[in-house]
mmCIF file of C-alpha atoms in Angstrom:
data_model
loop_
_atom_site.group_PDB
_atom_site.id
_atom_site.type_symbol
_atom_site.label_atom_id
_atom_site.label_comp_id
_atom_site.label_asym_id
_atom_site.label_seq_id
_atom_site.Cartn_x
_atom_site.Cartn_y
_atom_site.Cartn_z
ATOM 1 C CA PHE O 1 131.635 103.886 83.028
ATOM 2 C CA GLU O 2 128.541 104.980 81.077
ATOM 3 C CA GLN O 3 126.986 101.451 81.861
ATOM 4 C CA ASP O 4 127.576 102.065 85.563
ATOM 5 C CA ARG O 5 125.636 105.405 85.495
ATOM 6 C CA ILE O 6 122.752 103.729 83.722
ATOM 7 C CA GLU O 7 122.646 100.843 86.265
ATOM 8 C CA GLU O 8 122.821 103.430 89.082
ATOM 9 C CA LYS O 9 119.794 105.202 87.591
ATOM 10 C CA ILE O 10 117.885 102.029 87.282
ATOM 11 C CA LEU O 11 118.660 101.006 90.920
ATOM 12 C CA LYS O 12 117.475 104.463 92.099
ATOM 13 C CA ARG O 13 114.413 104.278 90.004
ATOM 14 C CA VAL O 14 113.193 100.721 91.065
ATOM 15 C CA PRO O 15 111.928 101.565 94.537
ATOM 16 C CA LEU O 16 109.881 104.518 93.146
ATOM 17 C CA GLU O 17 108.489 102.405 90.538
ATOM 18 C CA ILE O 18 107.550 99.711 93.046
ATOM 19 C CA LEU O 19 105.782 102.369 95.042
ATOM 20 C CA ALA O 20 103.975 103.919 92.141
ATOM 21 C CA LEU O 21 102.808 100.483 90.813
ATOM 22 C CA SER O 22 101.583 99.380 94.392
ATOM 23 C CA LEU O 23 99.787 102.689 94.655
ATOM 24 C CA PHE O 24 98.017 102.253 91.351
ATOM 25 C CA LEU O 25 97.136 98.591 92.368
ATOM 26 C CA GLY O 26 96.060 99.765 95.741
ATOM 27 C CA LEU O 27 93.722 102.440 94.135
ATOM 28 C CA ALA O 28 92.434 99.686 91.890
ATOM 29 C CA ALA O 29 91.813 97.232 94.788
ATOM 30 C CA THR O 30 90.198 100.055 96.716
ATOM 31 C CA LEU O 31 87.643 100.647 93.874
ATOM 32 C CA LEU O 32 87.133 96.980 93.092
ATOM 33 C CA LYS O 33 87.065 95.591 96.817
ATOM 34 C CA ASP O 34 87.378 97.983 99.675
ATOM 35 C CA VAL O 35 89.722 100.491 101.425
ATOM 36 C CA PRO O 36 91.541 97.962 103.757
ATOM 37 C CA THR O 37 92.417 95.787 100.677
ATOM 38 C CA GLY O 38 93.723 98.728 98.943
ATOM 39 C CA LEU O 39 95.836 99.786 101.929
ATOM 40 C CA PHE O 40 97.243 96.259 102.261
ATOM 41 C CA VAL O 41 98.324 96.368 98.581
ATOM 42 C CA LEU O 42 100.005 99.580 99.184
ATOM 43 C CA ALA O 43 101.610 98.267 102.400
ATOM 44 C CA GLY O 44 103.069 95.318 100.550
ATOM 45 C CA GLY O 45 104.507 97.616 97.972
ATOM 46 C CA VAL O 46 106.048 99.818 100.696
ATOM 47 C CA PHE O 47 107.334 96.954 102.342
ATOM 48 C CA SER O 48 108.884 95.641 99.144
ATOM 49 C CA ALA O 49 110.344 99.015 98.191
ATOM 50 C CA LEU O 50 112.090 99.353 101.680
ATOM 51 C CA GLY O 51 113.422 95.785 101.534
ATOM 52 C CA PHE O 52 114.891 96.778 98.089
ATOM 53 C CA LEU O 53 116.524 99.823 99.462
ATOM 54 C CA TRP O 54 117.793 97.878 102.516
ATOM 55 C CA LEU O 55 119.333 95.123 100.202
ATOM 56 C CA ARG O 56 120.897 97.602 97.840
ATOM 57 C CA GLN O 57 122.498 99.595 100.617
ATOM 58 C CA SER O 58 123.554 96.303 102.530
ATOM 59 C CA PHE O 59 125.231 95.010 99.361
ATOM 60 C CA ALA O 60 127.144 98.180 98.825
ATOM 61 C CA LYS O 61 128.688 97.984 102.298
ATOM 62 C CA ILE O 62 129.250 94.120 102.006
ATOM 63 C CA LEU O 63 131.106 94.606 98.789
ATOM 64 C CA THR O 64 133.628 96.711 100.640
ATOM 65 C CA LEU O 65 134.491 93.984 103.137
ATOM 66 C CA ASP O 66 137.204 91.269 102.685
ATOM 67 C CA ARG O 67 135.929 88.037 101.278
ATOM 68 C CA LYS O 68 135.414 86.177 104.726
ATOM 69 C CA ARG O 69 133.653 88.997 106.491
ATOM 70 C CA ALA O 70 131.527 89.558 103.398
ATOM 71 C CA LEU O 71 130.378 86.005 103.365
ATOM 72 C CA LYS O 72 129.439 86.185 107.124
ATOM 73 C CA SER O 73 127.679 89.613 106.732
ATOM 74 C CA GLY O 74 125.841 88.276 103.457
ATOM 75 C CA ILE O 75 124.489 85.220 105.355
ATOM 76 C CA LEU O 76 123.532 87.335 108.174
ATOM 77 C CA LEU O 77 121.756 89.804 106.158
ATOM 78 C CA TYR O 78 119.848 87.216 104.218
ATOM 79 C CA ALA O 79 118.866 85.389 107.430
ATOM 80 C CA LEU O 80 117.617 88.660 108.925
ATOM 81 C CA ARG O 81 115.779 89.646 105.846
ATOM 82 C CA PHE O 82 114.118 86.231 105.640
ATOM 83 C CA LEU O 83 112.997 86.396 109.363
ATOM 84 C CA LEU O 84 111.536 89.999 108.973
ATOM 85 C CA ILE O 85 109.567 88.881 105.796
ATOM 86 C CA LEU O 86 108.397 85.797 107.572
ATOM 87 C CA ALA O 87 107.410 87.842 110.594
ATOM 88 C CA ALA O 88 105.371 90.231 108.456
ATOM 89 C CA PHE O 89 103.541 87.470 106.692
ATOM 90 C CA LEU O 90 102.862 85.565 110.032
ATOM 91 C CA ILE O 91 101.535 88.619 111.691
ATOM 92 C CA ILE O 92 99.245 89.140 108.761
ATOM 93 C CA ILE O 93 98.057 85.561 108.606
ATOM 94 C CA MET O 94 97.426 85.564 112.376
ATOM 95 C CA PHE O 95 95.511 88.826 112.599
ATOM 96 C CA LEU O 96 94.026 89.536 109.057
ATOM 97 C CA PRO O 97 94.312 86.211 107.031
ATOM 98 C CA ARG O 98 91.762 87.595 104.475
ATOM 99 C CA LYS O 99 94.164 90.436 103.537
ATOM 100 C CA LEU O 100 97.199 88.217 102.923
ATOM 101 C CA ILE O 101 96.730 88.019 99.104
ATOM 102 C CA ALA O 102 96.444 91.851 98.882
ATOM 103 C CA PHE O 103 99.745 92.215 100.820
ATOM 104 C CA VAL O 104 101.227 89.609 98.622
ATOM 105 C CA ILE O 105 100.183 91.445 95.448
ATOM 106 C CA GLY O 106 101.821 94.721 96.718
ATOM 107 C CA PHE O 107 104.877 92.853 97.863
ATOM 108 C CA SER O 108 105.291 91.097 94.472
ATOM 109 C CA THR O 109 105.324 94.405 92.497
ATOM 110 C CA VAL O 110 109.206 94.271 92.735
ATOM 111 C CA VAL O 111 108.983 91.267 90.366
ATOM 112 C CA LEU O 112 106.991 93.151 87.783
ATOM 113 C CA VAL O 113 109.139 96.258 88.034
ATOM 114 C CA THR O 114 112.270 94.215 87.701
ATOM 115 C CA LEU O 115 110.942 92.371 84.798
ATOM 116 C CA ALA O 116 109.900 95.590 83.099
ATOM 117 C CA GLU O 117 113.358 97.246 83.700
ATOM 118 C CA ALA O 118 115.036 94.181 82.187
ATOM 119 C CA VAL O 119 112.988 94.296 79.225
ATOM 120 C CA ILE O 120 113.665 97.929 78.626
ATOM 121 C CA ALA O 121 117.326 97.566 79.306
ATOM 122 C CA LEU O 122 117.571 94.723 76.895
ATOM 123 C CA SER O 123 115.542 96.552 74.274
ATOM 124 C CA ARG O 124 117.956 99.594 74.455
ATOM 125 C CA MET O 125 121.010 97.313 73.869
ATOM 126 C CA LYS O 126 122.612 97.942 70.508
ATOM 127 C CA GLN O 127 123.993 94.422 70.313
ATOM 128 C CA TRP O 128 123.419 91.245 72.283
ATOM 129 C CA LYS O 129 126.476 89.855 73.916
ATOM 130 C CA SER O 130 127.317 86.158 73.388
#
């Protein structure tokens, strides 16, 4: 029961950490490069945080369904998510190709945040499970 509360806290914290890290990186990019680059880093982070929230909410709903409906909903969810991410990247590539890397940096903050949360969680474990 305690573990569930810890996991819930982490899942609520992750989108905020994604936004904070992308804001920090966006400010750094603004100082080192220019304002549009910083905004694209921030936009990538916002897109990533919204995607994380959407995925979390969708999983909660999918897990309440029976197995067959859950599988169909899960596949549909991932396909839709993939298409939206692909559309965002294609739009940037078509109209602002020089800002793609900035967007990818912001979008990738979810990886750094997840890694940091995992390291913190593992360091707090009293005993490793085998």
